[in-house]
Structure formats: structure tokens, C-alpha cells
PDB file of C-alpha atoms in Angstrom:
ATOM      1  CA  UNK A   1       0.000   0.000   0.000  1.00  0.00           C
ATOM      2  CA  UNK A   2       1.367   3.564  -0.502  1.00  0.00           C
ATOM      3  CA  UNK A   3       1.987   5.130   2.613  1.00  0.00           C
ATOM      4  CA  UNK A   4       1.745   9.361   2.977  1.00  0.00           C
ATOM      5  CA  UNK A   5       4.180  11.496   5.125  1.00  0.00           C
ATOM      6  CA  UNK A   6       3.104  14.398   6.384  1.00  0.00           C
ATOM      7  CA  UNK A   7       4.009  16.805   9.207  1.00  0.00           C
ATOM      8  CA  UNK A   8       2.585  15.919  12.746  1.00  0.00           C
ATOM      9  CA  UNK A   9       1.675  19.798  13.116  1.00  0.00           C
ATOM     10  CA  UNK A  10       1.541  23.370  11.794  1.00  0.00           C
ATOM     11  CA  UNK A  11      -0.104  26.851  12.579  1.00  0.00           C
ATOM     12  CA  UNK A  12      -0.957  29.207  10.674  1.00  0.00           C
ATOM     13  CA  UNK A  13      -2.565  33.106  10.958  1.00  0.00           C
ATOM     14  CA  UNK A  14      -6.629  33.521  10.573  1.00  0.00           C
ATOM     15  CA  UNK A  15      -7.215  35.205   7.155  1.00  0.00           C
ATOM     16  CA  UNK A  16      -3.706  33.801   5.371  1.00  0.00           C
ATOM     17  CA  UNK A  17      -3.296  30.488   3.539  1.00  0.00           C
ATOM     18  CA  UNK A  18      -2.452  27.086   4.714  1.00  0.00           C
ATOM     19  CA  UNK A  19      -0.404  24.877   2.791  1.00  0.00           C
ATOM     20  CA  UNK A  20      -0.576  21.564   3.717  1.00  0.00           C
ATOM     21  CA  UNK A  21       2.277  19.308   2.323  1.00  0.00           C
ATOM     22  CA  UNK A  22       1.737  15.591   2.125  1.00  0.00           C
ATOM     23  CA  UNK A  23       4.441  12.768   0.722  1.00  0.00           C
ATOM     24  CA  UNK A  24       3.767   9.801  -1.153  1.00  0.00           C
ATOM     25  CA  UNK A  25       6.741   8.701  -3.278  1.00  0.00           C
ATOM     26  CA  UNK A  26       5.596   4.995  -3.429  1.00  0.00           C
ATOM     27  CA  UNK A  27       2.210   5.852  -5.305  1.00  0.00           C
ATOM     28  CA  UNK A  28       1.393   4.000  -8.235  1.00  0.00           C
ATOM     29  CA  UNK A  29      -0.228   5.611 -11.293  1.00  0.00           C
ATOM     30  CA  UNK A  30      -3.849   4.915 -11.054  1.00  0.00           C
ATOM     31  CA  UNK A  31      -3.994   5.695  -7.016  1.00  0.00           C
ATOM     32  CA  UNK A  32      -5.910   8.828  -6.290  1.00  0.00           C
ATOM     33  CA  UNK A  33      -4.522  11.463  -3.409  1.00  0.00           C
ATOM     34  CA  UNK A  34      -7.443  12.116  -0.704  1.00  0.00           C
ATOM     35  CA  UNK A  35      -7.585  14.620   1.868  1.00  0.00           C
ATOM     36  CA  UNK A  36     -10.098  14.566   4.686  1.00  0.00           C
ATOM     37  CA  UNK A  37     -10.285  17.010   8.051  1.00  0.00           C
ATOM     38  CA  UNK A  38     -11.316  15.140  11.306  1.00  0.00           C
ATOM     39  CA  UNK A  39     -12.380  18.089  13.993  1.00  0.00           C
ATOM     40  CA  UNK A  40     -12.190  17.051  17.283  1.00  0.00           C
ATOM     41  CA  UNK A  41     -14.275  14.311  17.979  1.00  0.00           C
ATOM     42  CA  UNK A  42     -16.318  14.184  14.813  1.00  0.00           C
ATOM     43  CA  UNK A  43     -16.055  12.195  11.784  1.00  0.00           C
ATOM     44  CA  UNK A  44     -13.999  13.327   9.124  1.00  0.00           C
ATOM     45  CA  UNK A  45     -14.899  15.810   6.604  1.00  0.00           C
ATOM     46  CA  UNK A  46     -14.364  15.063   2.579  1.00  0.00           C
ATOM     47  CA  UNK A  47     -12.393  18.056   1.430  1.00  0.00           C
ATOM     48  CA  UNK A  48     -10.772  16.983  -2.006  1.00  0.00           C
ATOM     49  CA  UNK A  49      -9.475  14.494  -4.516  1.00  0.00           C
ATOM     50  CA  UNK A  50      -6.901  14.042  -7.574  1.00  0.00           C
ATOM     51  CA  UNK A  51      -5.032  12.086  -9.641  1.00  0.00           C
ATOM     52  CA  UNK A  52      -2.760  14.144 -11.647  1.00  0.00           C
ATOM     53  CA  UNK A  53      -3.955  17.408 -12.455  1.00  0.00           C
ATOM     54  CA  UNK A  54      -4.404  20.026  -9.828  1.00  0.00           C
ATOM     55  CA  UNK A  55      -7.907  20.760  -8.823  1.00  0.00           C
ATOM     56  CA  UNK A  56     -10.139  23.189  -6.674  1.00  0.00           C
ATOM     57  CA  UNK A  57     -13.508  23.030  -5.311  1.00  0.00           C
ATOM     58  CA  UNK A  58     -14.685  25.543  -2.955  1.00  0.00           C
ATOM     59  CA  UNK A  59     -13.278  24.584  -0.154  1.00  0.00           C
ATOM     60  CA  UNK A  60      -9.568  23.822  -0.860  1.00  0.00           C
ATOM     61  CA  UNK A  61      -7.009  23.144  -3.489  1.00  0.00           C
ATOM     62  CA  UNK A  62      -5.281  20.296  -4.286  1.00  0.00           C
ATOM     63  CA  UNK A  63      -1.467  20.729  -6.207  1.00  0.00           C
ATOM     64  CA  UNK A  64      -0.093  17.611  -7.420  1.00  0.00           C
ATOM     65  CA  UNK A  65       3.519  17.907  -8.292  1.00  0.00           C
ATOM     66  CA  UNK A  66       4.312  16.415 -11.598  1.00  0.00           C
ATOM     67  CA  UNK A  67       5.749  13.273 -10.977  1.00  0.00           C
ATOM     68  CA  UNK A  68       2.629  12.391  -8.215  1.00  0.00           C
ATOM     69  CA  UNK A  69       4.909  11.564  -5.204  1.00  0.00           C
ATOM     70  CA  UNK A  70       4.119  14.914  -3.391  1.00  0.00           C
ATOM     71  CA  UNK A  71       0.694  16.740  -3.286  1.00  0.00           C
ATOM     72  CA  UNK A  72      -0.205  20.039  -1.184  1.00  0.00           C
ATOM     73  CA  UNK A  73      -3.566  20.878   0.072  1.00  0.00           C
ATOM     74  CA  UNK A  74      -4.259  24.810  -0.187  1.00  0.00           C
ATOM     75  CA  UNK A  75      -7.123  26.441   2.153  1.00  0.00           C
ATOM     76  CA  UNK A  76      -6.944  29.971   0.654  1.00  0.00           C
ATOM     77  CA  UNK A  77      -8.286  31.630   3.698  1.00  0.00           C
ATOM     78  CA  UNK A  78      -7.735  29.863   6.556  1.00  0.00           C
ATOM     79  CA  UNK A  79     -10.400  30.081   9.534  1.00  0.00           C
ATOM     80  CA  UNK A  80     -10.405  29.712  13.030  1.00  0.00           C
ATOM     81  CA  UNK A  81     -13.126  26.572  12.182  1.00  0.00           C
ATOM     82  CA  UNK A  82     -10.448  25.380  10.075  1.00  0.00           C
ATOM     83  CA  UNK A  83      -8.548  24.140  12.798  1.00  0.00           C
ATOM     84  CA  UNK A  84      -8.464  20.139  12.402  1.00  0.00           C
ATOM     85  CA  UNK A  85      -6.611  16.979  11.850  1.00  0.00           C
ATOM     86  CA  UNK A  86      -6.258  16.760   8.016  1.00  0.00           C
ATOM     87  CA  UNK A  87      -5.507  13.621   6.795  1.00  0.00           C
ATOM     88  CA  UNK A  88      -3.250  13.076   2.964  1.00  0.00           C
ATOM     89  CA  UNK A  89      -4.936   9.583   1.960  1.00  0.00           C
ATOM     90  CA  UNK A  90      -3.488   7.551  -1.135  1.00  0.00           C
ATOM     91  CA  UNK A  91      -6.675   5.389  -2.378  1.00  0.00           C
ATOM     92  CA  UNK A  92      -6.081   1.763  -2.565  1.00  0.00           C
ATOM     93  CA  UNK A  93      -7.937  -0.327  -4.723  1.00  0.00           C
ATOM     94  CA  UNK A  94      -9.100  -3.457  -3.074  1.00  0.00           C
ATOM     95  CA  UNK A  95     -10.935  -5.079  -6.384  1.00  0.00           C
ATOM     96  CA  UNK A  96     -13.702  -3.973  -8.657  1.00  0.00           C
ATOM     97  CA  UNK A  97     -14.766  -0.233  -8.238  1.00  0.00           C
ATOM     98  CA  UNK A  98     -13.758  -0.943  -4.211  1.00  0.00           C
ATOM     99  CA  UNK A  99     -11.124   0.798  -2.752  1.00  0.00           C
ATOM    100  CA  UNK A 100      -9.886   1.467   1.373  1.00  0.00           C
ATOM    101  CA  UNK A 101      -9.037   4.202   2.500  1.00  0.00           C
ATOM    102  CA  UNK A 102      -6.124   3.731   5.605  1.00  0.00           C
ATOM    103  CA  UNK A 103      -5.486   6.928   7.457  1.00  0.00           C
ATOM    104  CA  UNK A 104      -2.196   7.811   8.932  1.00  0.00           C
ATOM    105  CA  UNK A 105      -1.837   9.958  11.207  1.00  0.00           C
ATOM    106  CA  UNK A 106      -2.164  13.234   9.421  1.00  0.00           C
ATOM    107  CA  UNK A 107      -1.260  16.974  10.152  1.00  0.00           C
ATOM    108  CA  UNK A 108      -2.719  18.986  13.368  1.00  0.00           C
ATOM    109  CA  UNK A 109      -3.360  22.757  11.742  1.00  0.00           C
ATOM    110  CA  UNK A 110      -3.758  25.185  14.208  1.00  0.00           C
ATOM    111  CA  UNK A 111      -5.412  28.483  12.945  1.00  0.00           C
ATOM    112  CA  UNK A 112      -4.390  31.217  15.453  1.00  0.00           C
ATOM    113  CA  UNK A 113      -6.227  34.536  15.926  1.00  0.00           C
TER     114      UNK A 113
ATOM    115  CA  UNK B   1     -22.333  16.743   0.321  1.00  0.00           C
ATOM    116  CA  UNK B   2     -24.196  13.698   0.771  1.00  0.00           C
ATOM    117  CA  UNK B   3     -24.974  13.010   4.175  1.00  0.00           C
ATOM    118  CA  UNK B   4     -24.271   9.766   6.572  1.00  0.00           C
ATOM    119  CA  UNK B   5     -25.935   9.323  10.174  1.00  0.00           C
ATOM    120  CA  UNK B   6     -24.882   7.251  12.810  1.00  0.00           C
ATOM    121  CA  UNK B   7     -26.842   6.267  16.296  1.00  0.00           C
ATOM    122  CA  UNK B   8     -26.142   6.603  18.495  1.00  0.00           C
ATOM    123  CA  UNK B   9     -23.441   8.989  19.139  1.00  0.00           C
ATOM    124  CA  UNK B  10     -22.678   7.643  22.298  1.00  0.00           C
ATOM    125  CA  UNK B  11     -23.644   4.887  24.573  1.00  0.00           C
ATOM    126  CA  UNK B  12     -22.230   3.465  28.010  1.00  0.00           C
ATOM    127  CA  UNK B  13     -23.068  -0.387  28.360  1.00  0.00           C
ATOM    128  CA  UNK B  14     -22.088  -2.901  30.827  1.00  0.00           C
ATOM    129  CA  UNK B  15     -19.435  -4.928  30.723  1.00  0.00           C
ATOM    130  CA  UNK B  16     -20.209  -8.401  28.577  1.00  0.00           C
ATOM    131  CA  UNK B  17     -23.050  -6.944  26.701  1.00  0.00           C
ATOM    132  CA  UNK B  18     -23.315  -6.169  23.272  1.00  0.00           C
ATOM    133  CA  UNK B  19     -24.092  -3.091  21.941  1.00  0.00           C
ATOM    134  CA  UNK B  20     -25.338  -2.131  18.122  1.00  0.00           C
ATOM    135  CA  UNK B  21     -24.589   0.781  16.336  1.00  0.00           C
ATOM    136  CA  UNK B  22     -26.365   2.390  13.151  1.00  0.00           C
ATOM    137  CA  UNK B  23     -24.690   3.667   9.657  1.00  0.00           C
ATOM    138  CA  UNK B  24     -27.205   4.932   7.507  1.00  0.00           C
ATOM    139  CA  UNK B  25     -27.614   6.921   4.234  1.00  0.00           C
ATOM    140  CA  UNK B  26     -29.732   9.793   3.850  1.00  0.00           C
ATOM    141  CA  UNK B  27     -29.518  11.047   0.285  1.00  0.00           C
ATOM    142  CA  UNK B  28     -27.406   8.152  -1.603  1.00  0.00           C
ATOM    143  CA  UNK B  29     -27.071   4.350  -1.980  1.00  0.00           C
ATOM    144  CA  UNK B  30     -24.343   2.890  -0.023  1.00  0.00           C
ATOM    145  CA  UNK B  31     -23.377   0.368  -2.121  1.00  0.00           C
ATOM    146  CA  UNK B  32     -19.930  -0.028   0.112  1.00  0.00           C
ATOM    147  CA  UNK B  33     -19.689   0.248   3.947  1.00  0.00           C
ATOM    148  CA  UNK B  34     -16.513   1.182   6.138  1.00  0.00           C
ATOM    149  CA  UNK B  35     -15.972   0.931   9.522  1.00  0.00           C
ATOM    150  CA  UNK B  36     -13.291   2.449  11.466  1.00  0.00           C
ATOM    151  CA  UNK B  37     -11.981   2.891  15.267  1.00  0.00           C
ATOM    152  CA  UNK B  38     -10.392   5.184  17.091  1.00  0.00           C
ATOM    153  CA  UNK B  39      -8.776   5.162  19.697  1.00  0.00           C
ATOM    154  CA  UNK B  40      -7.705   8.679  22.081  1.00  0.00           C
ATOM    155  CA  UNK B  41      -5.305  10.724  20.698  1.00  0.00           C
ATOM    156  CA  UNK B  42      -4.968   8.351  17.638  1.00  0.00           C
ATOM    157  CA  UNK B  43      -5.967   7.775  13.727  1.00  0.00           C
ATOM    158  CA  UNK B  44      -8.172   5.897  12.233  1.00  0.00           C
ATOM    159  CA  UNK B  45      -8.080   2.118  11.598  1.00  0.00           C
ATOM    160  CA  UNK B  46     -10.388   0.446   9.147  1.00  0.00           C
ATOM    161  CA  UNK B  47     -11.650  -2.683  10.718  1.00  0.00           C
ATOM    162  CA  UNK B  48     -13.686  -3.951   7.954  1.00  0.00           C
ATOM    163  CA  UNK B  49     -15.232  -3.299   4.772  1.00  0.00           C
ATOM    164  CA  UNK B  50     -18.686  -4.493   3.806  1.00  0.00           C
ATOM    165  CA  UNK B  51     -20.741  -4.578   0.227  1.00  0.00           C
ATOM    166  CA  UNK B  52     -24.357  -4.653   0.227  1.00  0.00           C
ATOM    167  CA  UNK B  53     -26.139  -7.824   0.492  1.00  0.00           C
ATOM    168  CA  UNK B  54     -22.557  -9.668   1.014  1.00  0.00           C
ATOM    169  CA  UNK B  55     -20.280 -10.723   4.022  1.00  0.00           C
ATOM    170  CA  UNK B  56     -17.739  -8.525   5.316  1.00  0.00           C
ATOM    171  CA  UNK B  57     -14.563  -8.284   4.595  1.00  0.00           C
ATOM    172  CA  UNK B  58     -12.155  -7.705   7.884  1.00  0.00           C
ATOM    173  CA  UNK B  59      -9.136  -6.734   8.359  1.00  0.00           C
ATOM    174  CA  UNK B  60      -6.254  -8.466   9.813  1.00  0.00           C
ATOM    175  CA  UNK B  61      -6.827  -8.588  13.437  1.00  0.00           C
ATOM    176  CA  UNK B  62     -10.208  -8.109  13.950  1.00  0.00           C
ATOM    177  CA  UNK B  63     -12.123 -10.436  15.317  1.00  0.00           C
ATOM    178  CA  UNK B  64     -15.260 -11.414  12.737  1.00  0.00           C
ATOM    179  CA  UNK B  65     -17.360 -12.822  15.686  1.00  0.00           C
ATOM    180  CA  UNK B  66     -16.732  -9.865  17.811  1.00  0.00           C
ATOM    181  CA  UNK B  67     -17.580  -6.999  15.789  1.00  0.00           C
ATOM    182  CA  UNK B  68     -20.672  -8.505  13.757  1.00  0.00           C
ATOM    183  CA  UNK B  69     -21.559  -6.016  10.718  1.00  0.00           C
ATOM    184  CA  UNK B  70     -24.925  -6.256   8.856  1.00  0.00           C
ATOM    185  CA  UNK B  71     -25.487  -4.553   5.431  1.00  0.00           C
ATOM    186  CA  UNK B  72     -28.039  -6.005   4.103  1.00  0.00           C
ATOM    187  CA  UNK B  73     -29.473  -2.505   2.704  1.00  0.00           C
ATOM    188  CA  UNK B  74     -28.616   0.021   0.440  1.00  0.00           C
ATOM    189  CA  UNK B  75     -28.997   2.794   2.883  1.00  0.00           C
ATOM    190  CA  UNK B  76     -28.240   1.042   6.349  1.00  0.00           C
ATOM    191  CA  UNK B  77     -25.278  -0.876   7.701  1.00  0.00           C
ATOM    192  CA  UNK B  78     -24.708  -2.276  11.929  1.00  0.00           C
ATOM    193  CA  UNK B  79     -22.016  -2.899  14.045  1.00  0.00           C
ATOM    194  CA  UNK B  80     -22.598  -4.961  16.938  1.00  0.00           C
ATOM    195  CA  UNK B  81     -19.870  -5.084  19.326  1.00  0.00           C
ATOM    196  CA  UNK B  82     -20.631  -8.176  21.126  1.00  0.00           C
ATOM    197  CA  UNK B  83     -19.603  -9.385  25.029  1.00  0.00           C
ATOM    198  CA  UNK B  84     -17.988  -5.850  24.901  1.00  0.00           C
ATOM    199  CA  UNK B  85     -15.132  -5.287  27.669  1.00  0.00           C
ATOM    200  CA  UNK B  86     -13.770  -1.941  28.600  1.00  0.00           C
ATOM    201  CA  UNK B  87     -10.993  -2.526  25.644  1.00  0.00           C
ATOM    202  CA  UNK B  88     -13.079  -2.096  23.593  1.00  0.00           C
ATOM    203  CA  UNK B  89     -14.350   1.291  24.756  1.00  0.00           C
ATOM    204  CA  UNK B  90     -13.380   3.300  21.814  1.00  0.00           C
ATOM    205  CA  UNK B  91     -14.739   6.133  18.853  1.00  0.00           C
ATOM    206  CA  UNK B  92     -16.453   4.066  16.218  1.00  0.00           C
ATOM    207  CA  UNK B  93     -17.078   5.557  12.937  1.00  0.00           C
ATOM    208  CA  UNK B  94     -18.796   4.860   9.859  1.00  0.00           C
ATOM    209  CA  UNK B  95     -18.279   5.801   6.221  1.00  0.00           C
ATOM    210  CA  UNK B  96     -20.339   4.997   3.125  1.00  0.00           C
ATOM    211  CA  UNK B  97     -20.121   5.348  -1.090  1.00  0.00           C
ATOM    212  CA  UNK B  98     -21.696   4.125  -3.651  1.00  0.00           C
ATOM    213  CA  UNK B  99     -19.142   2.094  -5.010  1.00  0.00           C
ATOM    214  CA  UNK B 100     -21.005   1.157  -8.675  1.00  0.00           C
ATOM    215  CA  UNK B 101     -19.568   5.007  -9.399  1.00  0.00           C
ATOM    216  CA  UNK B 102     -15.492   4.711 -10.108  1.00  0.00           C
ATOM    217  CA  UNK B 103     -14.416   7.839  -8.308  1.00  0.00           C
ATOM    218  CA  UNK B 104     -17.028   8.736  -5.881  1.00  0.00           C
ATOM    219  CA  UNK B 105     -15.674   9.542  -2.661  1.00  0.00           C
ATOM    220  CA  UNK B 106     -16.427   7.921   0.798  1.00  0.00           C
ATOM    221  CA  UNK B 107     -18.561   9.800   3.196  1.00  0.00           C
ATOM    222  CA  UNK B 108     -18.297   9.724   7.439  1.00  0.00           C
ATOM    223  CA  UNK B 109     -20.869   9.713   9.897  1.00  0.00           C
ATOM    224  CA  UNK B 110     -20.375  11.996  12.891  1.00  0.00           C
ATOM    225  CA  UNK B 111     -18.810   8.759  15.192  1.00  0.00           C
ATOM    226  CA  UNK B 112     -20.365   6.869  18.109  1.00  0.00           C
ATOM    227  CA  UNK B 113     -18.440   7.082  21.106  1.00  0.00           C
ATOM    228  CA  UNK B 114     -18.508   3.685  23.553  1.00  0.00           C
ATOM    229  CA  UNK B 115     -18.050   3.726  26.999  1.00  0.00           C
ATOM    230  CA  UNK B 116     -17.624   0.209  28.256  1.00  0.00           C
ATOM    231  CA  UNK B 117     -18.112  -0.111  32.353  1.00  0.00           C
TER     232      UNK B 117
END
């Protein structure tokens, strides 16, 4: 399975961008990059998905560097609800249209006043 | 997005009962089931997978006849933790997609948080 590194924490200011950085130099070329948010003690939050090209949605962006084994999640204006767990997931196929989803153990953001 | 519930979103049992908890569906058909645990301070493990109308598939190191799991809907999906024991006591989550689409991706219900006394 491809595994994702990512840092254990980071802060950043209300009203800037946060740039989330995520590893995954072991991805093949038909896994997609997830991200998901998990606020404390809730279930975690779809954000995005890609598979090569970069893409945006109105909550985030997703940057996929060229050869796929880094990604970075953009939230363009960062809020104090932003604050979460957000998790860089490489999608696994497990056979047919099925695929798992294994978390690691993601990045804390911090969004500070 | 499309929305999945679970129930309860927390319960305390007694030790060596067995306690059920709900996934359901609101606006989709949840073709594929996940269930997850976590644990304090930790991330997510998948503990099994299910498909609609078929057994589940678990995964290493879960007990099958522990954690029973019931899909045998398109919009609902159970967990039963049976005989539970305070090790078990734990944040269980849900997630659901409708896995005849490709690329969809997989929503989360809010979590059920078990207390085991």
C-alpha cells in the first residue's frame, strides 16, 4: 500500500493560507490522493481528490507535483473553524470499483487569531 | 455533500453486553460500507469493509465474531460489538459510497463514542 508522510503539526494566521504538504513517493499511477479534516471528535470531513492534475472546489485546493509523489492541500483563507486533523490519503484499490481508505496519522493545523 | 448518520453517538453499556450501532444513508445508496476505530489521541483504523447484500470483509486482526456487521441494505449498515469489555471502549465511525460510481468519494458519519463499564 502507498503510505503518505506528512508533518505531525503546523499553525498558521486567521485570514492567510495554509499549505498543507503531504508525501507519497511509493504511489502507483492509477492511485488517487485524498484529503479529509477530522475536527475534534467528529467524523472526518471530505475536502478533495486528484489524480494528476491540480484541482479546486470551494473549499480547498489540491497541487499535485508532476511526478505524483508529493501533493499540497491549499485552504486559501484559513479560519479559526479550520482548525483540524487533516488527513493526505493515497486510495487503494481493493478489487472492482472498491477501494480502502487507511489513514495515517495526518497533520494537526492550528489556525491562530 | 451527501450526508451519513450514525446512532447513536454515544452509549455506556455494561461490561459483557453487546451493543449495536447504526450507519445509515440519507440522500445516496451505499453500495460499500466502512468501519473504522479510534482510539484517544490516535488515527483511524479500518476494521472492515462491507458490500451490500454480502459478508464482510475484515481486516487483519479483527475479530469477525466480535464486531458482527450487517449490510443487508442500500442505505443502512450495523455494528454490533458483542460481550464488549472496557478494551473495547473506543470512537467508532462509519463511512459509506456508492461504489457502482469509479471515483465517488467515501462519506463519514459523525462517530459513536462507547463507553464500556
Amino acid at each position: 500500500d502507498a503510505k503518505t508522510t506528512q508533518p505531525p503539526s503546523m499553525d498558521c494566521a486567521e485570514g492567510r493560507a495554509a499549505n498543507l504538504p503531504c508525501n507519497h513517493s511509493t504511489i502507483s499511477g492509477n492511485e488517487y490522493v485524498y484529503w479529509y479534516r477530522q475536527i475534534h471528535s467528529q467524523g472526518p470531513q471530505y475536502i478533495i481528490h486528484g489524480l494528476k492534475n491540480n484541482e479546486t472546489n470551494e473549499m480547498a485546493s489540491l497541487i499535485i507535483t508532476e511526478d505524483r509523489k508529493s501533493s499540497t492541500l491549499i485552504l486559501p483563507h484559513a479560519t479559526l473553524r479550520d482548525t483540524a486533523v487533516y488527513y493526505c490519503i493515497v486510495r487503494v484499490w481493493s478489487g472492482g470499483s472498491n477501494y480502502k481508505l487507511t489513514f495515517g496519522k495526518g497533520t494537526l493545523l492550528t489556525v491562530n487569531p | 455533500g451527501a450526508v451519513v448518520s450514525q446512532h447513536p453517538s454515544r452509549v455506556i453499556c455494561k461490561s459483557g453486553t453487546s451493543v449495536k450501532i447504526e450507519c445509515r444513508s440519507l440522500d445516496f445508496q451505499a453500495t460499500t460500507m466502512f468501519w473504522y476505530r479510534q482510539f484517544p489521541k490516535q488515527s483511524l483504523m479500518l476494521m472492515a469493509t462491507s458490500n451490500e447484500g454480502s459478508k464482510a470483509t475484515y481486516e487483519q486482526g479483527v475479530e469477525k465474531d466480535k464486531f458482527l456487521i450487517n449490510h443487508a441494505s442500500l442505505t443502512l449498515s450495523t455494528l454490533t460489538v458483542t460481550s464488549a469489555h472496557p478494551e473495547d471502549s473506543s470512537f467508532y465511525i462509519c463511512s459509506a459510497r456508492d461504489s457502482r460510481l469509479m471515483n465517488t468519494e467515501a462519506f463519514f458519519g459523525q462517530g459513536t463514542r462507547l463507553t464500556v463499564v
